[in-house]
Coordinates of C-alpha atoms in Angstrom, one line a residue:
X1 CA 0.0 0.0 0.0
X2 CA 1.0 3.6 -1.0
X3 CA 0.1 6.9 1.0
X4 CA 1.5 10.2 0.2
X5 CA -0.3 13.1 2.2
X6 CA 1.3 15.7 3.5
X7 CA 1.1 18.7 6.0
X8 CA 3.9 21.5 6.0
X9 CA 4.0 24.7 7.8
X10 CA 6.6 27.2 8.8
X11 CA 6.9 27.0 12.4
X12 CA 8.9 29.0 15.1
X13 CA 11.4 27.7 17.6
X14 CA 11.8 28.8 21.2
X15 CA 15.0 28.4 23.0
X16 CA 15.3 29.1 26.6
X17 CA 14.8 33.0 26.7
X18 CA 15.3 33.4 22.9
X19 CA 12.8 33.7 19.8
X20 CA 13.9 32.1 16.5
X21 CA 12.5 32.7 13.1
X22 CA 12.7 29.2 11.5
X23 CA 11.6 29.7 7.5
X24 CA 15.0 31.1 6.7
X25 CA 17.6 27.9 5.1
X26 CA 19.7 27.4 2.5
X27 CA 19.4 24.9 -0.6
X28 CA 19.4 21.3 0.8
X29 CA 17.2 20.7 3.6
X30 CA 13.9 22.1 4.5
X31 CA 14.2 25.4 6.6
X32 CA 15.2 24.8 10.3
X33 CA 12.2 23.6 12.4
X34 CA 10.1 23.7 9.3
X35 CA 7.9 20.8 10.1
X36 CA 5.7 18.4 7.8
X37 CA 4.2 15.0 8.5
X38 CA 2.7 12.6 6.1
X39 CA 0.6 10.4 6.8
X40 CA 0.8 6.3 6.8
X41 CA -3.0 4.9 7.9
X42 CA -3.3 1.4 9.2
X43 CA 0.7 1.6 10.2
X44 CA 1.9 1.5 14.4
X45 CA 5.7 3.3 13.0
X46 CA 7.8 3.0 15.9
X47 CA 11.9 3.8 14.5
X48 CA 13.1 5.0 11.3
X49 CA 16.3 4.9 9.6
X50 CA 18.2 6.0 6.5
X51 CA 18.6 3.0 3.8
X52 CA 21.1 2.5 1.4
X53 CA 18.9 3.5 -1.4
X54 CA 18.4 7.4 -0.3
X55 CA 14.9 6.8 1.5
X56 CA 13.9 6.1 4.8
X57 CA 12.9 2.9 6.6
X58 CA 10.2 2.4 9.5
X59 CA 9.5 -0.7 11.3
X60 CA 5.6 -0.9 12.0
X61 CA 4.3 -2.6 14.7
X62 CA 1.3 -3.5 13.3
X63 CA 2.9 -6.2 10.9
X64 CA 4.6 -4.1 8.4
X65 CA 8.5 -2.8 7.5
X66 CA 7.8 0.7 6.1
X67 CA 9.2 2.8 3.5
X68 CA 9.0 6.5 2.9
X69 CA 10.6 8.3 0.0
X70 CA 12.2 12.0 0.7
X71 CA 9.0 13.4 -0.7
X72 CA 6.8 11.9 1.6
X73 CA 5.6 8.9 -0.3
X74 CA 4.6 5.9 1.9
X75 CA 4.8 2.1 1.4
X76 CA 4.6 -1.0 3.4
X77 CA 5.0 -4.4 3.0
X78 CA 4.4 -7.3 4.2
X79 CA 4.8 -10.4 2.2
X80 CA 6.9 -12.9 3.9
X81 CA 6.8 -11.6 7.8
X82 CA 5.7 -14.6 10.0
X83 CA 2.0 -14.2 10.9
X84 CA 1.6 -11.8 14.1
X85 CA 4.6 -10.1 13.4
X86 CA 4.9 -6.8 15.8
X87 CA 8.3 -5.2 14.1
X88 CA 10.1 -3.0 16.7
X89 CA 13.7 -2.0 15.5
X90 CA 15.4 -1.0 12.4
X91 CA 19.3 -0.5 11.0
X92 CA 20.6 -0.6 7.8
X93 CA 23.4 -3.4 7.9
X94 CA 26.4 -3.7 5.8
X95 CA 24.9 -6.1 3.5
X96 CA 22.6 -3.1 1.9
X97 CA 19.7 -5.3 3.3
X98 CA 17.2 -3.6 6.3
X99 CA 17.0 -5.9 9.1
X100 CA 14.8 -5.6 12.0
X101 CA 13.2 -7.1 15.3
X102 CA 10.5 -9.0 15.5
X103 CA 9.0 -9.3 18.9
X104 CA 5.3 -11.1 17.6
X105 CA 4.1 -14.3 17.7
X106 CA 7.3 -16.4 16.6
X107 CA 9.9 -14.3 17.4
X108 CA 12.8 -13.6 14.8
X109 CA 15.0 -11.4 13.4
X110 CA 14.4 -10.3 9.9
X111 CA 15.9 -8.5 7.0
X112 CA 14.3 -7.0 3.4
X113 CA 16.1 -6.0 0.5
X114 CA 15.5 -2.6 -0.2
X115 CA 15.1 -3.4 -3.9
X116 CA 13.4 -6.3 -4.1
X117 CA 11.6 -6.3 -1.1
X118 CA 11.9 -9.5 -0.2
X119 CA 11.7 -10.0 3.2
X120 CA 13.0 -13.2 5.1
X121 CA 12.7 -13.8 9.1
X122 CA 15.1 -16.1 10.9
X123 CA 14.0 -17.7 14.7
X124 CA 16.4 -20.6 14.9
X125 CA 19.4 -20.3 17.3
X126 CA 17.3 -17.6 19.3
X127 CA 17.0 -18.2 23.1
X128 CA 13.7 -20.3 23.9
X129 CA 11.3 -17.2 25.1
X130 CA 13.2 -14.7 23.3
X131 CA 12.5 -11.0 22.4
X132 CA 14.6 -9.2 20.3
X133 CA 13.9 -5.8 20.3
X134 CA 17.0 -3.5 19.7
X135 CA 18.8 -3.6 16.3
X136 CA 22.5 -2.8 14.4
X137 CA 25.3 -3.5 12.8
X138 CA 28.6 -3.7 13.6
X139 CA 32.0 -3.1 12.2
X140 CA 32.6 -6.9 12.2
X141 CA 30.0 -7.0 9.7
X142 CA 27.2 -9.1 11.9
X143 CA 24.0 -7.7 12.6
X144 CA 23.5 -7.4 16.8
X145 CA 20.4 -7.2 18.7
X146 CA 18.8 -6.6 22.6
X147 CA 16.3 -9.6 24.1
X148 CA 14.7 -8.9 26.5
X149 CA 12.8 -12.5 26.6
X150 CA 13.1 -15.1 29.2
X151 CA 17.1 -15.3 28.8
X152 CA 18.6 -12.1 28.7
X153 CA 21.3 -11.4 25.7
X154 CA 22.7 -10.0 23.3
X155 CA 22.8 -11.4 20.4
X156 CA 24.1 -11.8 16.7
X157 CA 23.1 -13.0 13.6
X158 CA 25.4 -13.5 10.9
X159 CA 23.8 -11.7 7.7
X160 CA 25.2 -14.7 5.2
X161 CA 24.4 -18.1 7.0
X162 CA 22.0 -16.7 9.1
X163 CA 23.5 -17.8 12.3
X164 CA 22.7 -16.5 15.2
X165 CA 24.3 -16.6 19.0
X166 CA 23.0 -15.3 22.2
X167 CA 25.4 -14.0 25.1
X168 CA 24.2 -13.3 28.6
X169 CA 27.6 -13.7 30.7
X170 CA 28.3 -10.1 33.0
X171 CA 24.8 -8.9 32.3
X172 CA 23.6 -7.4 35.5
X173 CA 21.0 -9.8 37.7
X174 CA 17.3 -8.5 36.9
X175 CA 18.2 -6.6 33.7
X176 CA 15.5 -5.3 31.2
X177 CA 17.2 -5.1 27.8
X178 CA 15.7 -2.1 25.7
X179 CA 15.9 -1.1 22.2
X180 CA 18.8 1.1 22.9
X181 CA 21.8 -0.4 20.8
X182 CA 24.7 1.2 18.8
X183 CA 28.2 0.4 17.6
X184 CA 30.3 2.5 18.9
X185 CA 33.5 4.6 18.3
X186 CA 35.4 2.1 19.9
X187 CA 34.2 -1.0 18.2
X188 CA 32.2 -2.2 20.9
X189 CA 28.3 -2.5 21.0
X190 CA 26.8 -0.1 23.1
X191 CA 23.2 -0.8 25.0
X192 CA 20.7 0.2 27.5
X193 CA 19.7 -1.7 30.2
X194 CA 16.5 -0.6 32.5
X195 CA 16.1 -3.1 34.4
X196 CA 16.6 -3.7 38.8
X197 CA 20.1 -1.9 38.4
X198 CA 19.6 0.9 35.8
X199 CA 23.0 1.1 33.8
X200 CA 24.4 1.6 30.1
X201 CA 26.1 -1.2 28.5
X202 CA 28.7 -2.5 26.3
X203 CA 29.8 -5.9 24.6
X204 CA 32.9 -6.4 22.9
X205 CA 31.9 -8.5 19.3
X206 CA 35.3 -10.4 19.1
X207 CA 35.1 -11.2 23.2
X208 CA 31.1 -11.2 23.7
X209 CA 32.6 -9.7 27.0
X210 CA 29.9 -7.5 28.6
X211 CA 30.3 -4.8 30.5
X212 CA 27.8 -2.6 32.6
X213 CA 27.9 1.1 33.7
X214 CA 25.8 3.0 36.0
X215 CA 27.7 5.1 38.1
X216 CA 26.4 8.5 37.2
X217 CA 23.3 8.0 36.3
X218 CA 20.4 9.7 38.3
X219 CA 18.6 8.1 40.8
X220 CA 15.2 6.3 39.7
X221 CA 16.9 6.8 36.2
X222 CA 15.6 4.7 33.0
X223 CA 17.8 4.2 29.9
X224 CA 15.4 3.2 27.8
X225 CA 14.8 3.1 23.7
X226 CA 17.6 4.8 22.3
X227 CA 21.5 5.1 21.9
X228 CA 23.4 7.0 19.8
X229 CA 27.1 8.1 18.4
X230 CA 27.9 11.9 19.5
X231 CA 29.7 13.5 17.4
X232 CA 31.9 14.6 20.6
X233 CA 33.0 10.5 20.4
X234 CA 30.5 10.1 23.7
X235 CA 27.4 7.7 23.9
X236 CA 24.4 9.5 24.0
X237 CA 20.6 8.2 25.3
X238 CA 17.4 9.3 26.5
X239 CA 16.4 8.7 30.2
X240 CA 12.8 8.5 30.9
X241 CA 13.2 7.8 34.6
X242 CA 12.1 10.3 37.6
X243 CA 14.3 12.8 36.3
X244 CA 13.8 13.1 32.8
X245 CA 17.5 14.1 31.2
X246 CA 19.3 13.3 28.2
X247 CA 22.5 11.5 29.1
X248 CA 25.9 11.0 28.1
X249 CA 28.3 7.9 28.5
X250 CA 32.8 8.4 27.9
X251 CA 33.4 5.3 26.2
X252 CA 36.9 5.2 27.3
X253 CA 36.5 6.5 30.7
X254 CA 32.8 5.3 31.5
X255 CA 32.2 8.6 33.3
X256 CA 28.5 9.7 33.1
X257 CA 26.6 12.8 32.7
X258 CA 22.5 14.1 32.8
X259 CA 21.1 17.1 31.2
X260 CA 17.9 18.0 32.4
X261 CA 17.6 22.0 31.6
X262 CA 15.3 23.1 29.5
X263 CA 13.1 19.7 28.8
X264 CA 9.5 20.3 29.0
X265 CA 7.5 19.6 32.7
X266 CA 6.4 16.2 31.9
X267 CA 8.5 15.3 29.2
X268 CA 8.4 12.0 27.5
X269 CA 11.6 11.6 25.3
X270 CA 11.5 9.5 22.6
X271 CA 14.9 7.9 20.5
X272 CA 17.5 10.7 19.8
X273 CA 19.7 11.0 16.6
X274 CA 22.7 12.8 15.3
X275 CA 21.3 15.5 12.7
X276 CA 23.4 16.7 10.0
X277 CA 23.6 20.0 11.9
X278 CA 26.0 18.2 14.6
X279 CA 23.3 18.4 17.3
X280 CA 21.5 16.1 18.9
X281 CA 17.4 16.0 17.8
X282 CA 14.4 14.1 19.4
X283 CA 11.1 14.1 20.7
X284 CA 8.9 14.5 23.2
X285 CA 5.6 13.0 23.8
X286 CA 5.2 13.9 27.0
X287 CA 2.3 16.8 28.6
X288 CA 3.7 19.2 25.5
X289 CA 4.3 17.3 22.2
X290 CA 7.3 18.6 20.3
X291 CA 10.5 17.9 18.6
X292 CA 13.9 19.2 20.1
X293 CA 17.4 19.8 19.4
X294 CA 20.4 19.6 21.9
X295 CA 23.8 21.2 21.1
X296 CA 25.9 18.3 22.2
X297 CA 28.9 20.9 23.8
X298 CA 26.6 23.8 25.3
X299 CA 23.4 21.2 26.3
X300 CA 21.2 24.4 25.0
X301 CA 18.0 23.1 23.9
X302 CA 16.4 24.7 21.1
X303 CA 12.3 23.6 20.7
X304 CA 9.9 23.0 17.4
X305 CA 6.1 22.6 18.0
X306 CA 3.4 22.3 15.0
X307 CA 2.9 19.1 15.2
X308 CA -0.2 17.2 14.2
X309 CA -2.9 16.9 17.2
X310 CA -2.7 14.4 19.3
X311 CA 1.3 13.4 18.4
X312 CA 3.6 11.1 19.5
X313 CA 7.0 11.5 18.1
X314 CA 9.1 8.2 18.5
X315 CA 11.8 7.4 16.1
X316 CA 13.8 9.6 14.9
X317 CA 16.6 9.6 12.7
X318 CA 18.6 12.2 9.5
X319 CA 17.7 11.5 6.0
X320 CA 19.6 11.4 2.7
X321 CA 17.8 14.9 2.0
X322 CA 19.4 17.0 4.7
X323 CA 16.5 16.8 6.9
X324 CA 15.5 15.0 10.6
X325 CA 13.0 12.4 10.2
X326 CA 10.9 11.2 13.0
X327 CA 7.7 8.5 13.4
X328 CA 4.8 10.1 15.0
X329 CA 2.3 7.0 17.2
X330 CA -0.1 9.7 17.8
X331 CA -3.8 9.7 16.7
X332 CA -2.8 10.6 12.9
X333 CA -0.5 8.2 12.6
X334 CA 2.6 8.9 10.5
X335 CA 6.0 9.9 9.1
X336 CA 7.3 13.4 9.7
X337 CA 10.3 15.6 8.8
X338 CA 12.0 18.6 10.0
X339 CA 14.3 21.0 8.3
X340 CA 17.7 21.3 9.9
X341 CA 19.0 24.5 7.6
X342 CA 21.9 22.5 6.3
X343 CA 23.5 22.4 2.5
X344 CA 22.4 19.3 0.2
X345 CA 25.2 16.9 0.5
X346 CA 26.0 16.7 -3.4
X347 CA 27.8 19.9 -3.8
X348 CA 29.6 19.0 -7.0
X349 CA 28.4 16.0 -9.1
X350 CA 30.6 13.6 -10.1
X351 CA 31.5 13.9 -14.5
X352 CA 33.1 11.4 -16.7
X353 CA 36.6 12.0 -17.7
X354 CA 37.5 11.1 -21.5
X355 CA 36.1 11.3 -24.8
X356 CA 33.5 8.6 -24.3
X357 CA 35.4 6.8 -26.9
X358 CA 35.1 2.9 -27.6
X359 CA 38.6 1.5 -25.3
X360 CA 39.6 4.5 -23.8
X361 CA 39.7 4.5 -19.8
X362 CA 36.6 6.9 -19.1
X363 CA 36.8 8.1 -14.8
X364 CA 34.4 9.1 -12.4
X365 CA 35.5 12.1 -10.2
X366 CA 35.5 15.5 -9.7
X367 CA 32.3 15.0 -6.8
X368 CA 32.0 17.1 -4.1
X369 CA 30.4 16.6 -0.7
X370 CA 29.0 18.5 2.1
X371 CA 30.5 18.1 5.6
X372 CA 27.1 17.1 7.9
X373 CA 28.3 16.8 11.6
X374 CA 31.8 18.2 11.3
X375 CA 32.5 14.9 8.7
X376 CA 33.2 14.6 4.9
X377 CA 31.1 11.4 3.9
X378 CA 33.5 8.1 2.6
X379 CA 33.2 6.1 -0.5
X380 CA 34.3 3.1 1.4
X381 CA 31.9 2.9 4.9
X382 CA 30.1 -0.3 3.4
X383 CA 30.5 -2.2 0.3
X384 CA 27.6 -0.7 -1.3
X385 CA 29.6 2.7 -1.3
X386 CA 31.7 3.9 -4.4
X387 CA 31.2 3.8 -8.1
X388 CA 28.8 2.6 -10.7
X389 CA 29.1 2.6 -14.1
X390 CA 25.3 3.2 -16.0
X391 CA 24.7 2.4 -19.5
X392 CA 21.5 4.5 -20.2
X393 CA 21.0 4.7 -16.5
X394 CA 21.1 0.6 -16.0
X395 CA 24.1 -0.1 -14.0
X396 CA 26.8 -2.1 -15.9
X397 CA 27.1 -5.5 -14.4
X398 CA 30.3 -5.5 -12.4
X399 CA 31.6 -1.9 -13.1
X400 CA 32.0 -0.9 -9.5
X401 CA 35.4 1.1 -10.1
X402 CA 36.6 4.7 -10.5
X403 CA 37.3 3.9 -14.5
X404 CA 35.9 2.3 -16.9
X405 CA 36.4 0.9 -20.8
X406 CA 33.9 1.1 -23.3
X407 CA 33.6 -1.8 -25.9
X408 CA 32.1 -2.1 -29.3
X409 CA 28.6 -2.9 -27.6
X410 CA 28.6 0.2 -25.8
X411 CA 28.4 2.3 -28.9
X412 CA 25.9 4.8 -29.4
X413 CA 24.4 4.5 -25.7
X414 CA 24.7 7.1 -22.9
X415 CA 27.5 6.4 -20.6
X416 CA 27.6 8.1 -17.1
X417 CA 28.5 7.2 -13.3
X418 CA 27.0 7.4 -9.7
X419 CA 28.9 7.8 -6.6
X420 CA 27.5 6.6 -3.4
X421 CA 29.0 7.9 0.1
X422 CA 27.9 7.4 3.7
X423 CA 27.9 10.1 6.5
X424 CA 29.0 7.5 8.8
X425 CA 28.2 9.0 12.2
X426 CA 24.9 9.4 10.8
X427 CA 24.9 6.2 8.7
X428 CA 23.4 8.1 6.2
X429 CA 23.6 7.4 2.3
X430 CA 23.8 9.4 -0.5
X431 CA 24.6 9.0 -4.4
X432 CA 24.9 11.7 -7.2
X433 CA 25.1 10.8 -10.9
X434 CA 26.5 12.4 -13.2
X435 CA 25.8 13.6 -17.2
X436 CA 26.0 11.6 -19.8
X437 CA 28.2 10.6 -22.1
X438 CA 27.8 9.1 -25.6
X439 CA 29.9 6.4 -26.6
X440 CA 31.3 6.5 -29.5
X441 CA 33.1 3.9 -31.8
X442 CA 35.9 4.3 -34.6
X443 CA 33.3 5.6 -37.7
X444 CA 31.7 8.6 -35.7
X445 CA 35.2 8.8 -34.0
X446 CA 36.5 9.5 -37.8
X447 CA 33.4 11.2 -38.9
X448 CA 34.4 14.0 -35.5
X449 CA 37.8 14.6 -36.9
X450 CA 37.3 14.9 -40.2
X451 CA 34.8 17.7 -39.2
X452 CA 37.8 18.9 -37.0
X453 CA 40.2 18.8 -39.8
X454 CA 38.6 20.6 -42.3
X455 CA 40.6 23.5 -43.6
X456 CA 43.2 23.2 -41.5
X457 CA 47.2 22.3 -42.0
X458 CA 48.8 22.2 -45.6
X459 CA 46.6 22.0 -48.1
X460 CA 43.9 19.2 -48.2
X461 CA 46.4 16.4 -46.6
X462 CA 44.5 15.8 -43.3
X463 CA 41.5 15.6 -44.6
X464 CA 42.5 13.3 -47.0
X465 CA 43.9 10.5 -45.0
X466 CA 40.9 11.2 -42.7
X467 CA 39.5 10.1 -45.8
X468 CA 40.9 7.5 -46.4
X469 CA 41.2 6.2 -43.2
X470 CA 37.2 6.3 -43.4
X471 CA 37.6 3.7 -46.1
X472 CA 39.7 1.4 -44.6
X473 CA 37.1 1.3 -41.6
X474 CA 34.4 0.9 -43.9
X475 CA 35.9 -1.7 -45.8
X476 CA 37.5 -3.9 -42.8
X477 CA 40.9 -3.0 -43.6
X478 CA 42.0 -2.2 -40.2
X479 CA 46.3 -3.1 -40.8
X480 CA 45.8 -0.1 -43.3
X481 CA 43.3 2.1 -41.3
X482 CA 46.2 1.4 -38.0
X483 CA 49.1 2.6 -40.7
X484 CA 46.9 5.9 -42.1
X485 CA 46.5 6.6 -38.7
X486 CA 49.8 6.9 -37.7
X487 CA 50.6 8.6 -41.3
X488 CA 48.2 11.5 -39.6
X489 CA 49.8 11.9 -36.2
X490 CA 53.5 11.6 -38.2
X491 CA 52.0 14.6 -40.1
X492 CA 50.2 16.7 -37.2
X493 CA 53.7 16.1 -35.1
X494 CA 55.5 17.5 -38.4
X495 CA 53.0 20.8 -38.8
X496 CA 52.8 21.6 -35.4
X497 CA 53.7 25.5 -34.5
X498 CA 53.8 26.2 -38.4
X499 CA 50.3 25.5 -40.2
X500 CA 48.6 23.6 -36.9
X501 CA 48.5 24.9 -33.3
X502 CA 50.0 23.5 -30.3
X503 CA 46.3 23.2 -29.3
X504 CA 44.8 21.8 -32.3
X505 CA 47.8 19.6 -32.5
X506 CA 46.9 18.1 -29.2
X507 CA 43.3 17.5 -30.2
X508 CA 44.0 16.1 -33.5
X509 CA 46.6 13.3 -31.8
X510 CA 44.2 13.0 -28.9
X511 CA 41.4 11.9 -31.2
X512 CA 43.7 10.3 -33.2
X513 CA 44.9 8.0 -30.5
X514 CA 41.3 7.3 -29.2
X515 CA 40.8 5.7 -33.0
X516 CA 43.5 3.8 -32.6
X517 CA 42.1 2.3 -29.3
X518 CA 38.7 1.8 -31.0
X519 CA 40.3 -0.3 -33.8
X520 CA 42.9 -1.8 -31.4
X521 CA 45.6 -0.8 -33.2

């Protein structure tokens, strides 16, 4: 099913004692705290994330993994969840594939291919009473999750064989695993843990040594649903406990901190996510319903209402456009987005490098990115990242590199290529494609200089072997059309700075040469 409704007006933030106009931005995202929602009927959206495909991903309770496109079209499917599925948690893993949590009927952790949309679920190896709620991937390349079932764990699945292992060891007694979970700067997997002794967690992926941190934390405190990568380096989370704070863990020294100032009396925070701003955004569905933004080094926070009646902003998370998106539980349920002010990544384009001629090395470069969050995206972050190589916009099978050769069945079709990059304290995606090019092979190669040629040099002499060259190609002579051709660039070479410019020189022997490729002299 597809929805695309939407609902977008200019809103105004307050900040403690200060008055912000919010319709003012620049190209890229929406205007900071502009604020639309669209809306996705029959869906329970609970977290969203940024796929590898440039839209945005929702897990829906009621049954469902979710999709929303940057302008605010929304799909879900089902086909393949077990029956009673009730998924919770969402991350992009480094197989390009969306896995998630499924906490229904037959528990499981699943995966769907953003393209395809096949969607598989996998239950065996899972603890008897399990509950996998919090999802991500790792730098080892596994996919991790939370369970809160019968057995706490932490647990991985491996996203080739499927595999999947459970470890419990140095998890505190009584502990309530959450959906809280995050790689973090130091390789380990970071976690939440609200259960009889309230505490922030880690687990090392090569080890499965756990560790569990709550020295710090306020009393009656509850680490709950999300965990994220500052861009400080630190852990931050949400804590819906007595004293409602956003917190802040020191990976290295485990020291920490609570911010408290300036949430709203009866706040209710939902996850929290790195925007491409470098600040930290999430919402509150608490007594006053709105979305806020937390400088990570000053803990100023900055406050965006408009929201639809009756909201409940959960998930949140930055989108390939520039912009926050969030998942709103309230009585219009729904997908929002709000403008963060920032520049589009894609800056510069990548182009093609070369004459687009049949076995000549074409390149992809000259792309230019935005930094979002203090951080210049890489071309390497997952193996999806890089280049591709389109032949009248279908990618080329296997043409993943920054160069690439035309052949003969290339000729007369557009050539051009994408880069795809990831923000990767965000874990946000983005590609940019460049012009085209057309491909061309030795006859309109020849049928290019001998337009080029015309008039110039001593007398009619290039033009006529362009001539004849154009007769050895028509007839299959290619020896003789490999011999003309080096007759011409003998004769540029000899003319050069008396009848033919340096310049022209160059361009005659540089076409020249790309004939020669094209025949394989």
């Amino acid at each position: 099913m597809t929805f695309h409704l939407a609902r977008c007006v200019a809103r105004f933030a307050v900040t403690v004692g200060v008055l912000l106009a919010a319709c003012v931005g620049v190209a890229g995202a929406a205007p900071l705290g502009q604020i639309s929602e669209f809306s996705a009927p029959g869906s329970d959206p609970a977290q969203v994330v940024a796929g590898p495909d440039g839209n945005l991903w929702f897990s829906d309770r009621n049954g469902a993994v979710g999709r929303i496109t940057t302008d605010g079209t929304v799909t879900r499917f089902t086909s393949g969840l077990n029956p009673g599925s009730a998924v919770r948690s969402i991350a992009m893993g480094a197989d390009g594939n969306m896995w998630f949590s499924d906490p229904g009927t037959t528990r499981a952790v699943g995966m769907i291919n953003p393209t395809t949309h096949a969607i598989s679920e996998f239950s065996s190896g899972l603890n008897a009473g399990s509950m996998p709620l919090g999802i991500a991937a790792a730098p080892d390349g596994n996919v991790w999750f939370t369970d809160n079932g019968t057995t706490k764990a932490i647990g991985m699945i491996n996203p080739t064989t499927h595999a999947i292992s459970e470890f419990s060891v140095g998890l505190n007694a009584g502990a309530s695993l959450q959906q809280g979970l995050v790689a973090g700067p130091d390789g380990n997997l970071w976690f939440t843990d609200s259960g009889t002794t309230r505490a922030i967690g880690m687990i090392n992926p090569t080890t499965h040594a756990i560790s569990e941190f709550s020295s710090g934390l306020n009393a009656g405190s509850g680490p709950g649903a999300s965990i994220v990568v500052g861009p400080d380096g630190a852990l931050w989370f949400t804590d819906n406990g007595t004293t409602k704070a956003v917190g802040r863990i020191d990976p290295t020294t485990h020291a920490i901190s609570e911010f408290s100032s300036g949430l709203n009396p009866g706040a209710n925070l939902g996850r929290i996510a790195v925007g491409p701003d470098g600040n930290l955004w999430f919402g509150d569905k608490g007594t006053t319903q709105d979305i806020e933004v937390m400088n990570p080094t000053t803990h100023a926070i900055t406050k965006f209402s408009g929201l639809n009646a009756g909201s409940l902003p959960g998930g949140i998370w930055s989108g390939a456009d520039g912009n926050v998106w969030f998942t709103d539980q309230g009585a219009i349920r729904a997908i929002g987005r709000i403008g963060v002010g920032v520049p589009a990544a894609s800056v510069t384009p990548p182009a093609v490098s070369g004459s687009g001629g049949v076995g000549v090395s074409q390149t992809c470069g000259g792309d230019v990115w935005s930094s979002w969050a203090g951080q210049q995206p890489s071309r390497s972050a997952f193996g999806f990242d890089g280049y591709r190589w389109l032949l009248d916009g279908s990618p080329i099978a296997g043409q993943t590199g920054p160069s690439y050769t035309p052949t003969s069945v290339d000729v007369g079709h557009q050539l051009s290529c994408t880069v795809t990059v990831t923000y990767p304290l965000l874990v946000v995606t983005v590609s940019a494609t460049s012009t085209t090019v057309l491909v061309k092979g030795a006859t309109q190669e020849l049928t290019d200089l001998s337009a080029a040629v015309a008039g110039v040099g001593p007398g009619q002499s290039l033009t006529r072997k362009v001539t004849t060259i154009e007769g050895d190609v028509a007839a299959n002579d290619t020896p003789n059309a490999c011999a003309m051709l080096g007759a011409f660039i003998n004769e540029v070479n000899a003319q050069t700075g008396k009848k033919i410019s340096t310049a022209q020189a160059a361009s005659f022997i540089s076409r020249a040469q790309d004939i020669e490729a094209a025949l394989g002299c």
